[in-house]
Amino acid sequence: MIINNLTVHLDNKPVYDITFNDSYDNLSDSLLQIGYESRKICIVSETNVASLFLDAILVSLEKTGKFDKVIRFVFPAGEESKNLDVVRALYEVLIKEQFDRKDVLVALGGGVTGDLTGFAAATYLRGIDFIQVPTSLLSQVDSSIGGKTGVDFSAYKNMVGAFHMPKLVYMNQNALKSLDRRQFISGMGEVIKHGLILDKPYFDWIKLNFSKINAYEYDTLCELVQRSCLIKRAVVEEDPTEKGKRALLNFGHTLGHALEKYMNFKLLHGECVLIGSILAAIISYNKANIDINVLNEIINSIKMYDIPKLPGDLDIEKIVEYTKNDKKAVGNKIKFILLKDIGDAYIDMNVSSDDMREAFNYYINNCN
């Protein structure tokens, strides 16, 4: 299954396309096709990605001579930059360069860049256009699709945000070759999540093709990205503002986010989602939703990707306390996503602190 284009709809009307490419050669034409001739463009990126791709893209865009101005905004790489101070600095550049509502931001990078750029676009002048150009596996399979934008606030994950749809998602699938091992495994957190919550055949395909995925085999990665995009598209089309089914995409994220904060972002987001997915599966097992064979299948499939070990002095109580500040909390209850089976997830509002403690203890004794 290799495709070139997916269209994302809202209320059965086309909103934007996801295009799959093997280079950035068609980016200029894509921007022109959706109406940005004679407009200003600001490419927003972080230091690591900018060093790989930004100069070539700037040259390509400037060569056309059809854009009013092309500028860059580069911020330090890492989750710690996903904050309102960096957004403020971006606002100041846009104001200085006289960007107006007809101009466009281009998010070149992973999930941090896409979330930050999308939030800036949603709030600058009450909303301007932006384009997603995701370069990481995590952003290609998940965060670039669906219009959820946001930044962290005082280390609380994605606490400030807005729904703001991109005008285009342009994927260069060859960019995945640039990923280091940890970034690649981080992306697999979202990939495996898609299979666990909604698509058992996809989960089985991921297991079957482990060797090819692990070797970054190009056609296999293309199929992997595109199958995840089909799942993510179906969910966001059905529930664009997370009032129902879209909440299932938070599987592994409640304890994952709490762990991410506890570790002061020394673990990558997707690494924490992988650990959080095992913890959610353990809670599902402890609630007698799944049997031990299914639990072990999930644990073994995730542990194939060399997830990091948790520290021996882990403060479980502090992590459990952090979940109470999660943006998914409803009153004094936390919205957990659990499994009835692989490919069959549901929302559970009755996960207790004891349930979380028991899951961590099981993880430490059996999975770490």
mmCIF file of C-alpha atoms in Angstrom:
data_model
loop_
_atom_site.group_PDB
_atom_site.id
_atom_site.type_symbol
_atom_site.label_atom_id
_atom_site.label_comp_id
_atom_site.label_asym_id
_atom_site.label_seq_id
_atom_site.Cartn_x
_atom_site.Cartn_y
_atom_site.Cartn_z
ATOM 1 C CA MET A 1 0.000 0.000 0.000
ATOM 2 C CA ILE A 2 1.810 3.092 -1.273
ATOM 3 C CA ILE A 3 -0.207 6.270 -1.801
ATOM 4 C CA ASN A 4 0.697 9.830 -2.749
ATOM 5 C CA ASN A 5 -2.052 11.878 -1.171
ATOM 6 C CA LEU A 6 -4.700 11.819 1.561
ATOM 7 C CA THR A 7 -7.354 14.478 2.038
ATOM 8 C CA VAL A 8 -8.543 15.322 5.541
ATOM 9 C CA HIS A 9 -12.184 16.400 5.840
ATOM 10 C CA LEU A 10 -14.167 18.412 8.374
ATOM 11 C CA ASP A 11 -17.955 18.069 8.299
ATOM 12 C CA ASN A 12 -17.507 16.052 5.083
ATOM 13 C CA LYS A 13 -15.716 18.952 3.389
ATOM 14 C CA PRO A 14 -12.036 18.781 2.340
ATOM 15 C CA VAL A 15 -9.817 20.888 4.603
ATOM 16 C CA TYR A 16 -6.226 19.991 3.737
ATOM 17 C CA ASP A 17 -4.116 17.366 2.022
ATOM 18 C CA ILE A 18 -1.393 15.126 3.388
ATOM 19 C CA THR A 19 1.130 14.579 0.581
ATOM 20 C CA PHE A 20 3.805 11.872 0.613
ATOM 21 C CA ASN A 21 7.051 12.731 -1.146
ATOM 22 C CA ASP A 22 10.653 11.499 -1.367
ATOM 23 C CA SER A 23 12.279 14.974 -1.310
ATOM 24 C CA TYR A 24 11.515 18.659 -0.758
ATOM 25 C CA ASP A 25 11.654 19.407 -4.493
ATOM 26 C CA ASN A 26 7.888 19.872 -4.789
ATOM 27 C CA LEU A 27 7.411 22.061 -1.704
ATOM 28 C CA SER A 28 7.515 25.345 -3.626
ATOM 29 C CA ASP A 29 4.958 24.126 -6.152
ATOM 30 C CA SER A 30 2.754 22.847 -3.347
ATOM 31 C CA LEU A 31 2.767 26.249 -1.640
ATOM 32 C CA LEU A 32 1.961 27.986 -4.902
ATOM 33 C CA GLN A 33 -0.872 25.568 -5.661
ATOM 34 C CA ILE A 34 -2.669 26.452 -2.439
ATOM 35 C CA GLY A 35 -2.401 30.192 -3.014
ATOM 36 C CA TYR A 36 0.745 31.614 -1.385
ATOM 37 C CA GLU A 37 2.212 33.390 -4.398
ATOM 38 C CA SER A 38 3.366 36.920 -3.440
ATOM 39 C CA ARG A 39 2.993 36.084 0.272
ATOM 40 C CA LYS A 40 5.551 36.146 3.046
ATOM 41 C CA ILE A 41 6.737 32.795 4.370
ATOM 42 C CA CYS A 42 8.403 32.148 7.723
ATOM 43 C CA ILE A 43 10.010 28.740 8.114
ATOM 44 C CA VAL A 44 10.058 27.790 11.793
ATOM 45 C CA SER A 45 12.529 25.093 12.769
ATOM 46 C CA GLU A 46 14.827 23.917 15.554
ATOM 47 C CA THR A 47 18.596 23.771 15.477
ATOM 48 C CA ASN A 48 19.053 20.064 14.714
ATOM 49 C CA VAL A 49 16.556 19.905 11.851
ATOM 50 C CA ALA A 50 17.587 23.309 10.492
ATOM 51 C CA SER A 51 21.173 22.117 10.102
ATOM 52 C CA LEU A 52 19.964 19.264 7.878
ATOM 53 C CA PHE A 53 17.235 20.720 5.704
ATOM 54 C CA LEU A 54 16.612 24.448 6.157
ATOM 55 C CA ASP A 55 19.181 25.988 3.795
ATOM 56 C CA ALA A 56 18.189 23.771 0.879
ATOM 57 C CA ILE A 57 14.515 24.571 1.385
ATOM 58 C CA LEU A 58 15.201 28.307 1.638
ATOM 59 C CA VAL A 59 17.166 28.228 -1.610
ATOM 60 C CA SER A 60 14.405 26.255 -3.320
ATOM 61 C CA LEU A 61 11.684 28.680 -2.212
ATOM 62 C CA GLU A 62 13.699 31.799 -3.039
ATOM 63 C CA LYS A 63 14.606 30.490 -6.504
ATOM 64 C CA THR A 64 10.999 30.605 -7.612
ATOM 65 C CA GLY A 65 10.883 34.382 -7.226
ATOM 66 C CA LYS A 66 7.162 34.055 -6.577
ATOM 67 C CA PHE A 67 7.070 34.694 -2.848
ATOM 68 C CA ASP A 68 7.217 38.179 -1.368
ATOM 69 C CA LYS A 69 9.780 37.204 1.283
ATOM 70 C CA VAL A 70 11.100 34.005 2.832
ATOM 71 C CA ILE A 71 12.552 34.208 6.350
ATOM 72 C CA ARG A 72 13.609 31.754 9.051
ATOM 73 C CA PHE A 73 13.054 31.424 12.784
ATOM 74 C CA VAL A 74 15.241 28.809 14.466
ATOM 75 C CA PHE A 75 14.997 27.917 18.149
ATOM 76 C CA PRO A 76 17.050 25.525 20.318
ATOM 77 C CA ALA A 77 16.133 21.865 19.857
ATOM 78 C CA GLY A 78 14.316 20.054 22.647
ATOM 79 C CA GLU A 79 11.059 19.897 24.573
ATOM 80 C CA GLU A 80 12.310 22.644 26.911
ATOM 81 C CA SER A 81 11.869 25.134 24.038
ATOM 82 C CA LYS A 82 8.180 24.336 23.678
ATOM 83 C CA ASN A 83 7.050 27.282 25.788
ATOM 84 C CA LEU A 84 5.477 30.722 25.634
ATOM 85 C CA ASP A 85 8.850 32.499 25.713
ATOM 86 C CA VAL A 86 9.814 30.980 22.355
ATOM 87 C CA VAL A 87 6.358 31.759 20.970
ATOM 88 C CA ARG A 88 6.814 35.359 22.146
ATOM 89 C CA ALA A 89 10.141 35.572 20.303
ATOM 90 C CA LEU A 90 8.439 34.256 17.154
ATOM 91 C CA TYR A 91 5.657 36.850 17.500
ATOM 92 C CA GLU A 92 8.279 39.599 17.669
ATOM 93 C CA VAL A 93 9.923 38.421 14.441
ATOM 94 C CA LEU A 94 6.569 38.239 12.661
ATOM 95 C CA ILE A 95 5.633 41.735 13.830
ATOM 96 C CA LYS A 96 9.016 43.162 12.799
ATOM 97 C CA GLU A 97 8.718 41.538 9.363
ATOM 98 C CA GLN A 98 5.121 42.828 9.041
ATOM 99 C CA PHE A 99 3.467 39.462 8.583
ATOM 100 C CA ASP A 100 -0.279 39.802 8.087
ATOM 101 C CA ARG A 101 -3.189 37.356 7.951
ATOM 102 C CA LYS A 102 -2.480 36.409 4.341
ATOM 103 C CA ASP A 103 1.036 35.197 5.107
ATOM 104 C CA VAL A 104 2.042 31.713 6.234
ATOM 105 C CA LEU A 105 4.213 29.866 8.733
ATOM 106 C CA VAL A 106 5.934 26.603 7.773
ATOM 107 C CA ALA A 107 6.692 24.172 10.613
ATOM 108 C CA LEU A 108 9.824 22.252 9.602
ATOM 109 C CA GLY A 109 10.626 19.648 12.230
ATOM 110 C CA GLY A 110 9.171 17.185 14.681
ATOM 111 C CA GLY A 111 6.311 17.348 17.143
ATOM 112 C CA VAL A 112 7.739 20.215 19.200
ATOM 113 C CA THR A 113 8.136 22.408 16.125
ATOM 114 C CA GLY A 114 4.725 21.524 14.743
ATOM 115 C CA ASP A 115 2.913 22.126 18.033
ATOM 116 C CA LEU A 116 4.707 25.422 18.716
ATOM 117 C CA THR A 117 4.324 26.758 15.175
ATOM 118 C CA GLY A 118 0.677 25.756 15.019
ATOM 119 C CA PHE A 119 -0.030 27.508 18.318
ATOM 120 C CA ALA A 120 1.745 30.668 17.149
ATOM 121 C CA ALA A 121 -0.248 30.566 13.902
ATOM 122 C CA ALA A 122 -3.511 30.061 15.800
ATOM 123 C CA THR A 123 -2.906 33.093 18.010
ATOM 124 C CA TYR A 124 -0.938 35.605 15.917
ATOM 125 C CA LEU A 125 -3.400 38.201 14.585
ATOM 126 C CA ARG A 126 -6.164 35.849 15.823
ATOM 127 C CA GLY A 127 -5.072 33.222 13.338
ATOM 128 C CA ILE A 128 -2.910 32.912 10.227
ATOM 129 C CA ASP A 129 -2.191 29.938 7.976
ATOM 130 C CA PHE A 130 0.469 27.344 8.630
ATOM 131 C CA ILE A 131 1.936 24.337 6.861
ATOM 132 C CA GLN A 132 3.229 21.189 8.518
ATOM 133 C CA VAL A 133 6.490 19.769 7.124
ATOM 134 C CA PRO A 134 7.114 16.950 9.624
ATOM 135 C CA THR A 135 10.603 15.434 9.684
ATOM 136 C CA SER A 136 10.394 12.898 12.532
ATOM 137 C CA LEU A 137 8.574 9.586 12.590
ATOM 138 C CA LEU A 138 6.448 10.750 15.523
ATOM 139 C CA SER A 139 5.335 13.896 13.734
ATOM 140 C CA GLN A 140 4.705 12.138 10.412
ATOM 141 C CA VAL A 141 2.491 9.438 11.906
ATOM 142 C CA ASP A 142 0.701 11.503 14.533
ATOM 143 C CA SER A 143 1.304 15.061 15.690
ATOM 144 C CA SER A 144 1.218 16.819 12.287
ATOM 145 C CA ILE A 145 -2.330 15.576 11.593
ATOM 146 C CA GLY A 146 -5.480 16.863 13.232
ATOM 147 C CA GLY A 147 -4.866 20.484 14.158
ATOM 148 C CA LYS A 148 -4.004 20.075 17.857
ATOM 149 C CA THR A 149 -1.423 22.706 18.727
ATOM 150 C CA GLY A 150 0.059 23.788 22.027
ATOM 151 C CA VAL A 151 2.980 24.527 24.295
ATOM 152 C CA ASP A 152 4.014 23.415 27.758
ATOM 153 C CA PHE A 153 3.413 25.722 30.722
ATOM 154 C CA SER A 154 5.668 25.534 33.783
ATOM 155 C CA ALA A 155 6.553 21.955 32.787
ATOM 156 C CA TYR A 156 2.872 20.954 32.471
ATOM 157 C CA LYS A 157 2.618 19.198 29.130
ATOM 158 C CA ASN A 158 0.542 20.889 26.384
ATOM 159 C CA MET A 159 -1.409 22.862 28.966
ATOM 160 C CA VAL A 160 -1.837 25.890 26.655
ATOM 161 C CA GLY A 161 -3.113 25.253 23.147
ATOM 162 C CA ALA A 162 -5.683 25.620 20.398
ATOM 163 C CA PHE A 163 -7.250 23.631 17.584
ATOM 164 C CA HIS A 164 -5.938 25.123 14.342
ATOM 165 C CA MET A 165 -5.882 23.073 11.145
ATOM 166 C CA PRO A 166 -2.872 23.273 8.823
ATOM 167 C CA LYS A 167 -3.404 24.118 5.173
ATOM 168 C CA LEU A 168 -1.118 21.295 4.054
ATOM 169 C CA VAL A 169 0.952 18.474 5.530
ATOM 170 C CA TYR A 170 3.983 17.876 3.290
ATOM 171 C CA MET A 171 5.954 14.743 4.157
ATOM 172 C CA ASN A 172 9.382 13.920 2.790
ATOM 173 C CA GLN A 173 9.656 10.290 3.798
ATOM 174 C CA ASN A 174 13.378 10.211 3.040
ATOM 175 C CA ALA A 175 13.816 12.607 5.964
ATOM 176 C CA LEU A 176 13.281 9.637 8.275
ATOM 177 C CA LYS A 177 16.755 8.391 7.303
ATOM 178 C CA SER A 178 18.203 11.292 9.298
ATOM 179 C CA LEU A 179 16.723 10.107 12.606
ATOM 180 C CA ASP A 180 18.939 8.783 15.348
ATOM 181 C CA ARG A 181 17.905 5.599 17.124
ATOM 182 C CA ARG A 182 16.165 7.260 20.075
ATOM 183 C CA GLN A 183 14.103 9.566 17.857
ATOM 184 C CA PHE A 184 13.053 6.632 15.713
ATOM 185 C CA ILE A 185 11.997 4.553 18.727
ATOM 186 C CA SER A 186 10.135 7.591 20.063
ATOM 187 C CA GLY A 187 8.085 7.646 16.865
ATOM 188 C CA MET A 188 7.278 3.972 17.258
ATOM 189 C CA GLY A 189 5.446 4.888 20.475
ATOM 190 C CA GLU A 190 2.705 6.529 18.425
ATOM 191 C CA VAL A 191 2.810 3.853 15.698
ATOM 192 C CA ILE A 192 2.300 0.957 18.114
ATOM 193 C CA LYS A 193 -0.392 2.961 19.910
ATOM 194 C CA HIS A 194 -2.432 3.176 16.704
ATOM 195 C CA GLY A 195 -2.478 -0.600 16.361
ATOM 196 C CA LEU A 196 -3.232 -1.189 20.027
ATOM 197 C CA ILE A 197 -6.246 1.116 20.177
ATOM 198 C CA LEU A 198 -7.935 0.601 16.831
ATOM 199 C CA ASP A 199 -6.333 -1.845 14.408
ATOM 200 C CA LYS A 200 -5.155 -5.310 15.475
ATOM 201 C CA PRO A 201 -4.188 -6.322 11.892
ATOM 202 C CA TYR A 202 -1.915 -3.263 11.794
ATOM 203 C CA PHE A 203 -0.416 -4.223 15.169
ATOM 204 C CA ASP A 204 0.217 -7.724 13.831
ATOM 205 C CA TRP A 205 1.802 -6.250 10.673
ATOM 206 C CA ILE A 206 4.134 -4.114 12.800
ATOM 207 C CA LYS A 207 5.287 -7.230 14.693
ATOM 208 C CA LEU A 208 5.695 -9.241 11.476
ATOM 209 C CA ASN A 209 7.789 -6.516 9.834
ATOM 210 C CA PHE A 210 9.959 -5.685 12.850
ATOM 211 C CA SER A 211 13.249 -6.453 11.065
ATOM 212 C CA LYS A 212 12.442 -4.233 8.070
ATOM 213 C CA ILE A 213 11.147 -1.419 10.282
ATOM 214 C CA ASN A 214 14.188 -1.695 12.526
ATOM 215 C CA ALA A 215 16.456 -1.468 9.464
ATOM 216 C CA TYR A 216 14.674 1.689 8.178
ATOM 217 C CA GLU A 217 13.688 -0.179 4.987
ATOM 218 C CA TYR A 218 12.233 2.615 2.837
ATOM 219 C CA ASP A 219 9.133 0.977 1.357
ATOM 220 C CA THR A 220 8.211 -0.563 4.721
ATOM 221 C CA LEU A 221 8.538 2.818 6.472
ATOM 222 C CA CYS A 222 6.416 4.429 3.757
ATOM 223 C CA GLU A 223 3.679 1.860 4.349
ATOM 224 C CA LEU A 224 3.993 2.239 8.115
ATOM 225 C CA VAL A 225 3.641 6.044 7.975
ATOM 226 C CA GLN A 226 0.755 5.903 5.549
ATOM 227 C CA ARG A 227 -1.201 3.268 7.481
ATOM 228 C CA SER A 228 -0.832 5.308 10.663
ATOM 229 C CA CYS A 229 -1.943 8.430 8.791
ATOM 230 C CA LEU A 230 -5.069 6.614 7.598
ATOM 231 C CA ILE A 231 -5.912 5.714 11.209
ATOM 232 C CA LYS A 232 -5.227 9.221 12.515
ATOM 233 C CA ARG A 233 -7.236 10.787 9.672
ATOM 234 C CA ALA A 234 -10.256 8.583 10.360
ATOM 235 C CA VAL A 235 -10.238 9.509 14.045
ATOM 236 C CA VAL A 236 -9.838 13.270 13.616
ATOM 237 C CA GLU A 237 -12.475 13.387 10.886
ATOM 238 C CA GLU A 238 -14.960 11.691 13.203
ATOM 239 C CA ASP A 239 -14.016 13.771 16.254
ATOM 240 C CA PRO A 240 -12.062 16.928 15.307
ATOM 241 C CA THR A 241 -12.122 18.581 18.759
ATOM 242 C CA GLU A 242 -11.642 15.534 21.018
ATOM 243 C CA LYS A 243 -15.139 15.214 22.433
ATOM 244 C CA GLY A 244 -15.360 11.467 21.950
ATOM 245 C CA LYS A 245 -13.385 8.883 19.969
ATOM 246 C CA ARG A 246 -10.320 11.086 19.512
ATOM 247 C CA ALA A 247 -9.583 10.709 23.214
ATOM 248 C CA LEU A 248 -8.532 7.128 22.400
ATOM 249 C CA LEU A 249 -5.382 8.586 20.840
ATOM 250 C CA ASN A 250 -4.275 9.445 24.380
ATOM 251 C CA PHE A 251 -3.603 5.770 25.123
ATOM 252 C CA GLY A 252 -0.305 5.570 27.015
ATOM 253 C CA HIS A 253 -0.194 9.345 27.447
ATOM 254 C CA THR A 254 -1.615 9.916 30.935
ATOM 255 C CA LEU A 255 1.152 8.155 32.823
ATOM 256 C CA GLY A 256 3.496 8.847 29.894
ATOM 257 C CA HIS A 257 3.113 12.614 30.313
ATOM 258 C CA ALA A 258 3.500 12.340 34.086
ATOM 259 C CA LEU A 259 6.667 10.295 33.645
ATOM 260 C CA GLU A 260 7.950 12.768 31.060
ATOM 261 C CA LYS A 261 7.550 15.598 33.542
ATOM 262 C CA TYR A 262 9.019 13.587 36.424
ATOM 263 C CA MET A 263 12.121 12.830 34.325
ATOM 264 C CA ASN A 264 12.411 16.553 33.494
ATOM 265 C CA PHE A 265 12.036 15.690 29.788
ATOM 266 C CA LYS A 266 15.236 13.606 29.776
ATOM 267 C CA LEU A 267 13.152 10.880 28.169
ATOM 268 C CA LEU A 268 11.615 11.593 24.768
ATOM 269 C CA HIS A 269 7.853 11.887 24.437
ATOM 270 C CA GLY A 270 7.472 8.682 22.443
ATOM 271 C CA GLU A 271 9.696 6.760 24.844
ATOM 272 C CA CYS A 272 7.335 7.774 27.647
ATOM 273 C CA VAL A 273 4.326 6.792 25.501
ATOM 274 C CA LEU A 274 5.822 3.323 25.012
ATOM 275 C CA ILE A 275 6.291 2.929 28.770
ATOM 276 C CA GLY A 276 2.861 4.473 29.376
ATOM 277 C CA SER A 277 1.321 2.005 26.916
ATOM 278 C CA ILE A 278 2.729 -0.929 28.877
ATOM 279 C CA LEU A 279 1.417 0.636 32.102
ATOM 280 C CA ALA A 280 -2.037 1.110 30.555
ATOM 281 C CA ALA A 281 -1.974 -2.503 29.389
ATOM 282 C CA ILE A 282 -1.041 -3.626 32.919
ATOM 283 C CA ILE A 283 -3.986 -1.667 34.346
ATOM 284 C CA SER A 284 -6.209 -3.269 31.699
ATOM 285 C CA TYR A 285 -4.931 -6.679 32.823
ATOM 286 C CA ASN A 286 -5.432 -5.873 36.509
ATOM 287 C CA LYS A 287 -9.021 -4.887 35.718
ATOM 288 C CA ALA A 288 -9.479 -8.302 34.024
ATOM 289 C CA ASN A 289 -10.069 -6.747 30.590
ATOM 290 C CA ILE A 290 -7.232 -8.671 28.941
ATOM 291 C CA ASP A 291 -5.545 -11.935 29.898
ATOM 292 C CA ILE A 292 -1.884 -12.537 30.681
ATOM 293 C CA ASN A 293 -1.144 -13.755 27.147
ATOM 294 C CA VAL A 294 -2.368 -10.507 25.610
ATOM 295 C CA LEU A 295 -0.477 -8.476 28.208
ATOM 296 C CA ASN A 296 2.756 -10.339 27.502
ATOM 297 C CA GLU A 297 2.241 -9.953 23.753
ATOM 298 C CA ILE A 298 1.977 -6.173 24.209
ATOM 299 C CA ILE A 299 4.960 -5.987 26.565
ATOM 300 C CA ASN A 300 7.185 -8.124 24.330
ATOM 301 C CA SER A 301 6.229 -6.199 21.186
ATOM 302 C CA ILE A 302 7.117 -2.874 22.807
ATOM 303 C CA LYS A 303 10.308 -4.079 24.489
ATOM 304 C CA MET A 304 11.688 -5.126 21.092
ATOM 305 C CA TYR A 305 12.410 -1.425 20.565
ATOM 306 C CA ASP A 306 14.914 -1.069 23.440
ATOM 307 C CA ILE A 307 12.955 1.368 25.551
ATOM 308 C CA PRO A 308 14.954 3.043 28.346
ATOM 309 C CA LYS A 309 15.007 1.600 31.848
ATOM 310 C CA LEU A 310 13.340 3.510 34.649
ATOM 311 C CA PRO A 311 15.624 4.667 37.478
ATOM 312 C CA GLY A 312 15.865 2.422 40.528
ATOM 313 C CA ASP A 313 14.842 5.226 42.877
ATOM 314 C CA LEU A 314 11.671 6.081 40.918
ATOM 315 C CA ASP A 315 9.255 8.131 43.045
ATOM 316 C CA ILE A 316 5.956 6.522 42.063
ATOM 317 C CA GLU A 317 3.959 8.768 44.403
ATOM 318 C CA LYS A 318 5.206 11.903 42.674
ATOM 319 C CA ILE A 319 4.341 10.544 39.225
ATOM 320 C CA VAL A 320 0.844 9.600 40.388
ATOM 321 C CA GLU A 321 0.451 13.101 41.818
ATOM 322 C CA TYR A 322 1.450 14.633 38.472
ATOM 323 C CA THR A 323 -1.433 12.830 36.728
ATOM 324 C CA LYS A 324 -3.871 14.996 38.712
ATOM 325 C CA ASN A 325 -2.674 18.033 36.755
ATOM 326 C CA ASP A 326 -3.070 16.311 33.413
ATOM 327 C CA LYS A 327 -5.170 18.264 30.925
ATOM 328 C CA LYS A 328 -7.341 15.154 30.484
ATOM 329 C CA ALA A 329 -8.458 15.248 34.130
ATOM 330 C CA VAL A 330 -12.186 15.778 34.643
ATOM 331 C CA GLY A 331 -12.808 17.149 38.122
ATOM 332 C CA ASN A 332 -11.037 14.773 40.485
ATOM 333 C CA LYS A 333 -11.121 11.911 37.984
ATOM 334 C CA ILE A 334 -8.570 11.134 35.313
ATOM 335 C CA LYS A 335 -9.591 10.079 31.815
ATOM 336 C CA PHE A 336 -7.643 6.897 31.141
ATOM 337 C CA ILE A 337 -7.608 4.967 27.888
ATOM 338 C CA LEU A 338 -7.547 1.223 28.490
ATOM 339 C CA LEU A 339 -7.915 -1.921 26.379
ATOM 340 C CA LYS A 340 -10.630 -4.541 26.133
ATOM 341 C CA ASP A 341 -8.372 -6.285 23.617
ATOM 342 C CA ILE A 342 -5.684 -5.367 21.113
ATOM 343 C CA GLY A 343 -7.426 -3.026 18.664
ATOM 344 C CA ASP A 344 -10.304 -2.323 21.053
ATOM 345 C CA ALA A 345 -9.742 0.658 23.377
ATOM 346 C CA TYR A 346 -12.179 2.508 25.601
ATOM 347 C CA ILE A 347 -12.338 5.462 28.017
ATOM 348 C CA ASP A 348 -12.192 4.561 31.710
ATOM 349 C CA MET A 349 -12.894 7.217 34.342
ATOM 350 C CA ASN A 350 -12.340 4.907 37.312
ATOM 351 C CA VAL A 351 -8.597 4.357 37.407
ATOM 352 C CA SER A 352 -7.471 4.970 40.976
ATOM 353 C CA SER A 353 -4.118 6.006 42.405
ATOM 354 C CA ASP A 354 -3.768 2.455 43.682
ATOM 355 C CA ASP A 355 -4.302 1.149 40.136
ATOM 356 C CA MET A 356 -1.438 3.339 38.938
ATOM 357 C CA ARG A 357 0.838 2.322 41.812
ATOM 358 C CA GLU A 358 0.175 -1.360 41.147
ATOM 359 C CA ALA A 359 0.941 -0.881 37.459
ATOM 360 C CA PHE A 360 4.287 0.763 38.202
ATOM 361 C CA ASN A 361 5.221 -1.958 40.682
ATOM 362 C CA TYR A 362 4.366 -4.658 38.133
ATOM 363 C CA TYR A 363 6.392 -2.797 35.490
ATOM 364 C CA ILE A 364 9.444 -2.441 37.747
ATOM 365 C CA ASN A 365 9.334 -6.122 38.762
ATOM 366 C CA ASN A 366 8.600 -7.593 35.330
ATOM 367 C CA CYS A 367 9.488 -5.154 32.558
ATOM 368 C CA ASN A 368 12.334 -2.867 33.623
#
